[in-house]
Amino acid sequence: DGGITQSPKYLFRKEGQNVTLSCEQNLNHDAMYWYRQDPGQGLRLIYYSQIVNDFQKGDIAEGYSVSREKKESFPLTVTSAQKNPTAFYLCASSITWRGIQYFGAGTRLSVL
Amino acid sequence: AQTVTQSQPEMSVQEAETVTLSCTYDTSENNYYLFWYKQPPSRQMILVIRQEAYKQQNATENRFSVNFQKAAKSFSLKISDSQLGDTAMYFCAFMKHVPAEGSNYQLIWGAGTKLIIKP
């Protein structure tokens, strides 16, 4: 089955620690995205990548980093510089940068 | 700034009734896309329907249809014969062009409407 897999489903971060959220897709999509979802708010774009080895900052990139070394993978690292990381994180992909975005099941990140 | 507004934080209807969720947006662009996504309790975000601004005909997907009023910048979602499985958060989203980044588009999201279908 084609789709987007996010792992882990739940993640806990200790203060000062970097954590990495995984996102893998087997849809052969060129574009991938990371969103943050907080209660009562719409999704906010963290980073996006239109093609392998290229990515751009979204609206709330501070405290986050990404890489896009393979077409199917777009991991997100939440660094210690992100002071309020508790949120639900969604990864998405689209066939091109203008296509319909399809989503993974999300990762819930909490701070210990 | 381009924004998307969903004025109904929560709605509830009886099963089999029809319900309409409202969405307004603000843009100076002429060509764009609008979307409705559904997020059930599982939190998986699922595309419900898409509308292209240059098309005057309203998009329809089975029990889901939109009322797209371009001049009024309104994009409401109608759910007919509502079912228990329609219980979810519904998000309206607008795809904006980001000229500073070359040919790139980003989705701008509303805050969502929580829809509860009662048996």
Coordinates of N, CA, C and O in Angstrom, one line a residue, chain B residues 49-60 66-68 75:
Chain B
I49 N -12.3 17.6 -0.4 CA -12.7 18.2 -1.6 C -11.7 19.3 -2.0 O -11.2 20.0 -1.1
R50 N -11.6 19.5 -3.3 CA -10.7 20.6 -3.8 C -11.5 21.4 -4.8 O -12.3 20.9 -5.6
Q51 N -11.3 22.8 -4.8 CA -11.9 23.7 -5.8 C -10.8 24.5 -6.4 O -10.0 25.1 -5.7
E52 N -10.9 24.6 -7.8 CA -10.0 25.5 -8.5 C -10.7 26.8 -8.7 O -11.8 26.8 -9.2
A53 N -10.1 27.9 -8.4 CA -10.7 29.2 -8.5 C -11.2 29.6 -9.8 O -12.2 30.3 -10.0
Y54 N -10.6 29.1 -10.9 CA -11.0 29.5 -12.2 C -12.2 28.7 -12.7 O -12.8 29.1 -13.8
K55 N -12.6 27.7 -12.0 CA -13.8 26.9 -12.4 C -15.0 27.5 -11.6 O -15.0 27.6 -10.4
Q56 N -16.0 27.8 -12.4 CA -17.2 28.4 -11.8 C -18.1 27.3 -11.2 O -18.8 27.5 -10.2
Q57 N -18.0 26.1 -11.7 CA -18.8 25.0 -11.2 C -18.3 24.5 -9.8 O -17.1 24.3 -9.6
N58 N -19.2 24.4 -8.9 CA -18.9 23.9 -7.6 C -18.5 22.5 -7.6 O -19.1 21.6 -8.2
A59 N -17.4 22.2 -6.8 CA -16.9 20.8 -6.7 C -17.8 19.9 -5.9 O -18.5 20.4 -4.9
T60 N -17.9 18.7 -6.3 CA -18.8 17.7 -5.5 C -18.1 16.4 -5.4 O -17.4 15.9 -6.4
V66 N -19.4 21.9 -2.3 CA -19.0 23.2 -1.9 C -19.9 24.3 -2.5 O -20.4 24.0 -3.6
N67 N -19.9 25.4 -1.8 CA -20.6 26.6 -2.4 C -19.4 27.6 -2.5 O -19.1 28.3 -1.5
F68 N -18.9 27.8 -3.7 CA -17.8 28.7 -3.9 C -18.3 30.0 -4.5 O -18.8 30.0 -5.6
F75 N -16.1 30.0 0.8 CA -16.0 28.6 0.4 C -16.5 27.7 1.4 O -15.8 27.1 2.2

